[in-house]
PDB file of C-alpha atoms in Angstrom:
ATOM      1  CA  UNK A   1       0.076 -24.642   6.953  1.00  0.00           C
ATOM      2  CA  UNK A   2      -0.106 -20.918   7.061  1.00  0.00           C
ATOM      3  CA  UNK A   3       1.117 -18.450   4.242  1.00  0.00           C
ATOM      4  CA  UNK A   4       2.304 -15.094   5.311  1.00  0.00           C
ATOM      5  CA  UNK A   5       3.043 -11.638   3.100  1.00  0.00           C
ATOM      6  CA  UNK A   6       6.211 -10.197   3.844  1.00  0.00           C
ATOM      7  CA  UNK A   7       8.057  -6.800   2.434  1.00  0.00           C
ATOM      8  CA  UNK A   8      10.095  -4.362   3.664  1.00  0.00           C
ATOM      9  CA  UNK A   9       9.602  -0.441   5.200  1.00  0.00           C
ATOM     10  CA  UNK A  10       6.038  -0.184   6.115  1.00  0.00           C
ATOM     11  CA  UNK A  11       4.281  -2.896   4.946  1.00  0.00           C
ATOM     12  CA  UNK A  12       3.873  -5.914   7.491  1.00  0.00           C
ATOM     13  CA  UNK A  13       3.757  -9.468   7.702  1.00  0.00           C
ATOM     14  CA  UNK A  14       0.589 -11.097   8.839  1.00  0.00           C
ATOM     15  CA  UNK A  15      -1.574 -14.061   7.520  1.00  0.00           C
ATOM     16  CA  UNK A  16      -2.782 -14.431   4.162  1.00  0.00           C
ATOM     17  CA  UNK A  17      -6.583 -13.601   4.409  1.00  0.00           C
ATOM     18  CA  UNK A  18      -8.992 -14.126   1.317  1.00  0.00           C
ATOM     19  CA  UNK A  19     -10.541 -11.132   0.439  1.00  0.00           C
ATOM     20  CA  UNK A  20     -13.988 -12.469   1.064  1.00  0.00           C
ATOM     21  CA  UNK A  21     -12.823 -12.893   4.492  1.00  0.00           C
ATOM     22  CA  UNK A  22     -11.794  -9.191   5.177  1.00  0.00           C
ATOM     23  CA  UNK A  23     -14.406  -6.596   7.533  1.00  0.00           C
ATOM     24  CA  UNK A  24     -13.866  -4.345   4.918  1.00  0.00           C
ATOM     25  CA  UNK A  25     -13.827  -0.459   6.185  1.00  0.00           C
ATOM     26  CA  UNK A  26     -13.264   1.146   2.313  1.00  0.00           C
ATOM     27  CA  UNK A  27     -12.422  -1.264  -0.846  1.00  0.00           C
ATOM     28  CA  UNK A  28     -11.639  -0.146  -4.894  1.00  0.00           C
ATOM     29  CA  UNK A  29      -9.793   0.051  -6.990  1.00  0.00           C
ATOM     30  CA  UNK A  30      -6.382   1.984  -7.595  1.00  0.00           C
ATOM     31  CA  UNK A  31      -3.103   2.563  -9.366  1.00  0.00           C
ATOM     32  CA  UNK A  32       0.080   2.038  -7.862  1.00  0.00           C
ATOM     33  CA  UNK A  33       3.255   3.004  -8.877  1.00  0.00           C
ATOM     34  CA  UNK A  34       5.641  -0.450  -9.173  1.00  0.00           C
ATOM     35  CA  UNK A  35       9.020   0.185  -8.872  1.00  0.00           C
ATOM     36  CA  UNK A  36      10.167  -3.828  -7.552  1.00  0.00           C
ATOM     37  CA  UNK A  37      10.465  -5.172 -11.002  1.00  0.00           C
ATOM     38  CA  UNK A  38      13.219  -4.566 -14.048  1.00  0.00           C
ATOM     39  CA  UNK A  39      10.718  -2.006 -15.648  1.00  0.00           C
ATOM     40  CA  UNK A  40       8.822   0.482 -13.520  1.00  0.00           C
ATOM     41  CA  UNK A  41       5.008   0.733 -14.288  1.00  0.00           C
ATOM     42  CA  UNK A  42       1.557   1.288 -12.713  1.00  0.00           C
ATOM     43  CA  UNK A  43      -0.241  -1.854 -11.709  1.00  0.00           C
ATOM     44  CA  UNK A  44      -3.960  -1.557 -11.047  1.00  0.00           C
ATOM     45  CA  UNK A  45      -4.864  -3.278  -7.801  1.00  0.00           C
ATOM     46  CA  UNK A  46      -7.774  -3.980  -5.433  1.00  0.00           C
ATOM     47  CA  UNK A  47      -6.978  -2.394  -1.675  1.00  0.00           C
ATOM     48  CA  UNK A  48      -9.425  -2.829   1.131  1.00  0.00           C
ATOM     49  CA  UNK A  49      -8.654  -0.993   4.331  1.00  0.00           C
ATOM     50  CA  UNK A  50      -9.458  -2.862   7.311  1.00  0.00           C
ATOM     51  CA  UNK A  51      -8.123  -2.863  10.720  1.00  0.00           C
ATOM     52  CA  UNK A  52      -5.132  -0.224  10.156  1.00  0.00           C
ATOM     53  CA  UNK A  53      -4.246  -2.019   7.452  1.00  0.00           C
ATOM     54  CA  UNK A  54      -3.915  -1.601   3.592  1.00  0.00           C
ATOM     55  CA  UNK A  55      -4.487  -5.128   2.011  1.00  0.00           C
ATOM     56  CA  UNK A  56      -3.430  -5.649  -1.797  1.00  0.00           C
ATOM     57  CA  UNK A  57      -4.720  -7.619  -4.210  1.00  0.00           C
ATOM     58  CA  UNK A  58      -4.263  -8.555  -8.087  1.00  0.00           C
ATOM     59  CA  UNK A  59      -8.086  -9.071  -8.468  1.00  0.00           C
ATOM     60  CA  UNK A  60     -11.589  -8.480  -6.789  1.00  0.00           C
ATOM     61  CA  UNK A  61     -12.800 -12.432  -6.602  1.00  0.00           C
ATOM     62  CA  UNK A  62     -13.658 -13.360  -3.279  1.00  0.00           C
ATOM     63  CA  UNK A  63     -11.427 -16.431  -3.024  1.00  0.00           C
ATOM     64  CA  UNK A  64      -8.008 -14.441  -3.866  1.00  0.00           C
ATOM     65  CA  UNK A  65      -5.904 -13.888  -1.112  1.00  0.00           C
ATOM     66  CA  UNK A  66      -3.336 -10.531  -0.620  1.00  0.00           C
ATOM     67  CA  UNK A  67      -0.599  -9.709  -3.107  1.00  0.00           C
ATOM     68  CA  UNK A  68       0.914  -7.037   0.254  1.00  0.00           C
ATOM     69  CA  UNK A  69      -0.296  -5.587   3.654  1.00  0.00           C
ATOM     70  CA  UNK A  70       0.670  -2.145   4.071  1.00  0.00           C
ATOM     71  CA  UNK A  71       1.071  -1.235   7.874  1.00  0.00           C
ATOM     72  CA  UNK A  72      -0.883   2.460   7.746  1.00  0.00           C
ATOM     73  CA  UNK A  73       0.014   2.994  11.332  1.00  0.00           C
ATOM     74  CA  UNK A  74       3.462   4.014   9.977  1.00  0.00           C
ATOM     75  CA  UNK A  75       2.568   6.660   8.083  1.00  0.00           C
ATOM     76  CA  UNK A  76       2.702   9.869   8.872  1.00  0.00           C
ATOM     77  CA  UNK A  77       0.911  11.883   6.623  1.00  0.00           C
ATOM     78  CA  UNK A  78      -1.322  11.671   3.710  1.00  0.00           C
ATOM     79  CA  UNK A  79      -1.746  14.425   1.152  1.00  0.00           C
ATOM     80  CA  UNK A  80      -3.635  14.640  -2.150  1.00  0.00           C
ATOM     81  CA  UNK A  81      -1.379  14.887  -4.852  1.00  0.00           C
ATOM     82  CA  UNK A  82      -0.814  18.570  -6.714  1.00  0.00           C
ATOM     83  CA  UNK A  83       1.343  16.940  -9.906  1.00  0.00           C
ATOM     84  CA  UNK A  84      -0.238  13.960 -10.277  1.00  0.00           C
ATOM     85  CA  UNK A  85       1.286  11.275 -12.788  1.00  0.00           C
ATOM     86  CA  UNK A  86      -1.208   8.986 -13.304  1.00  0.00           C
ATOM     87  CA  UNK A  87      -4.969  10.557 -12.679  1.00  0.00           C
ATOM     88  CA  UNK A  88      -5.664  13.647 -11.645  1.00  0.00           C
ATOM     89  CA  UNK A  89      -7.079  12.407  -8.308  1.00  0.00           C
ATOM     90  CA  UNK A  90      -4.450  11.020  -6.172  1.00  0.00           C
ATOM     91  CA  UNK A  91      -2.596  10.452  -2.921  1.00  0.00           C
ATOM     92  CA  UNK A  92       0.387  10.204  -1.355  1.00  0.00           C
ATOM     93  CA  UNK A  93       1.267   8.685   2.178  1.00  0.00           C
ATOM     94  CA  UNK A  94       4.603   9.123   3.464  1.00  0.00           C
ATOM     95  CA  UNK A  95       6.565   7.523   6.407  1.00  0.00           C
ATOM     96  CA  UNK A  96       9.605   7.540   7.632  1.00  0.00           C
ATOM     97  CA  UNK A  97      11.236   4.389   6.504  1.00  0.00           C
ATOM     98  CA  UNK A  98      11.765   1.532   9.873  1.00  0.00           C
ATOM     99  CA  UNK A  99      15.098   0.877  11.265  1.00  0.00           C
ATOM    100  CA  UNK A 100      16.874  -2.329   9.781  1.00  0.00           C
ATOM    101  CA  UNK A 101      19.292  -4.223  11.923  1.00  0.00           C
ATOM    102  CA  UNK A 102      21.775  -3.659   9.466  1.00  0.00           C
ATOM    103  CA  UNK A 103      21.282   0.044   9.808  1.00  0.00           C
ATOM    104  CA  UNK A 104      24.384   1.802  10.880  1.00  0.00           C
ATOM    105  CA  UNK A 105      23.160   3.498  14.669  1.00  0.00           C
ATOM    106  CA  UNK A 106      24.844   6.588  14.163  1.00  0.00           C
ATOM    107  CA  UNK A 107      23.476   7.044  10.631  1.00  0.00           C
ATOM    108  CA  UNK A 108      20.876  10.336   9.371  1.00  0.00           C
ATOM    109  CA  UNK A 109      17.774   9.890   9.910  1.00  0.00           C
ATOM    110  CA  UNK A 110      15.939   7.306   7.808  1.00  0.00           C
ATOM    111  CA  UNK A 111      14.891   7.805   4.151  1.00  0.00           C
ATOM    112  CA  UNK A 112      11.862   8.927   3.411  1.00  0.00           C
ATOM    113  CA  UNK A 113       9.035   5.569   2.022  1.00  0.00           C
ATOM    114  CA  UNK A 114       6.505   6.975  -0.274  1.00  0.00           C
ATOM    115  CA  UNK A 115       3.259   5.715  -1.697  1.00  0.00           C
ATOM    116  CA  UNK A 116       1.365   6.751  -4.689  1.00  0.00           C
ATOM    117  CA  UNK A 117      -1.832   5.890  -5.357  1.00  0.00           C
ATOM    118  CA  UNK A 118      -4.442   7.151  -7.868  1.00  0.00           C
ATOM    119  CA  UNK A 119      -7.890   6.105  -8.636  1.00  0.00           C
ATOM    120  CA  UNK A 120      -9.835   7.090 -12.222  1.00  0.00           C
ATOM    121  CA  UNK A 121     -12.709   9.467 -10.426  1.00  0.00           C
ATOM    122  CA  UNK A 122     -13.144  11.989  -7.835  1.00  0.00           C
ATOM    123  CA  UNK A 123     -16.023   9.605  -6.272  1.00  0.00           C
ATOM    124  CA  UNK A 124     -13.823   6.758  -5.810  1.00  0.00           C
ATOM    125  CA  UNK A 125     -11.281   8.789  -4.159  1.00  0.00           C
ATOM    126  CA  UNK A 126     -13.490  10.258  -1.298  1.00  0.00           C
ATOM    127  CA  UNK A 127     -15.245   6.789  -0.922  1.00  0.00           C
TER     128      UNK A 127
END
């Protein structure tokens, strides 16, 4: 039986991979800004970029498998951050958020998806 990580905008569904399993381009640590639960907060996770793909996790152990995927060919831009929240070394990707089927057709164009992420030193952000 196969698990699968789904979520909406530009995140994707695909297979739950362990971590140990991942041909990891970059991997660290970062803070991300949660905004899914009751109260909003910044959860420190483990992403590894591999194959156009952002792959979140809740800890570094081999074994553990993906929390999210984030789909980075959706994005359209990536920008360090000039009033950062968190750290002082940040970034922001930003993509236009994908069409639902229960989008209206003749709607504006669709909001803009945002994602903030901040590490604790200059050296882990231009790993």
């Amino acid at each position: 039986m196969s698990h699968s990580s789904i979520s909406s905008s530009s995140r994707t569904a695909c297979e739950t991979i362990p971590l140990g399993k991942l041909n990891a381009t970059y991997s660290g640590w970062v803070y991300k800004f949660s905004s899914s639960s009751f109260i909003k907060s910044w959860k420190r996770r483990f992403m590894v970029l591999s194959d156009e793909r952002l792959y979140v996790f809740k800890d570094d152990h081999p074994q553990c498998t993906h929390h999210s995927v984030i789909d980075l060919t959706t994005f359209r831009s990536v920008q360090q951050i000039t009033n950062p929240r968190k750290t002082k070394f940040g970034l922001l990707l930003r993509s236009m958020r994908r069409p639902s089927v229960f989008d209206d057709p003749k709607a504006a164009p669709q909001e803009l998806f945002e994602l903030e992420l901040y590490v604790d030193s200059e050296s882990e952000l231009n790993r």
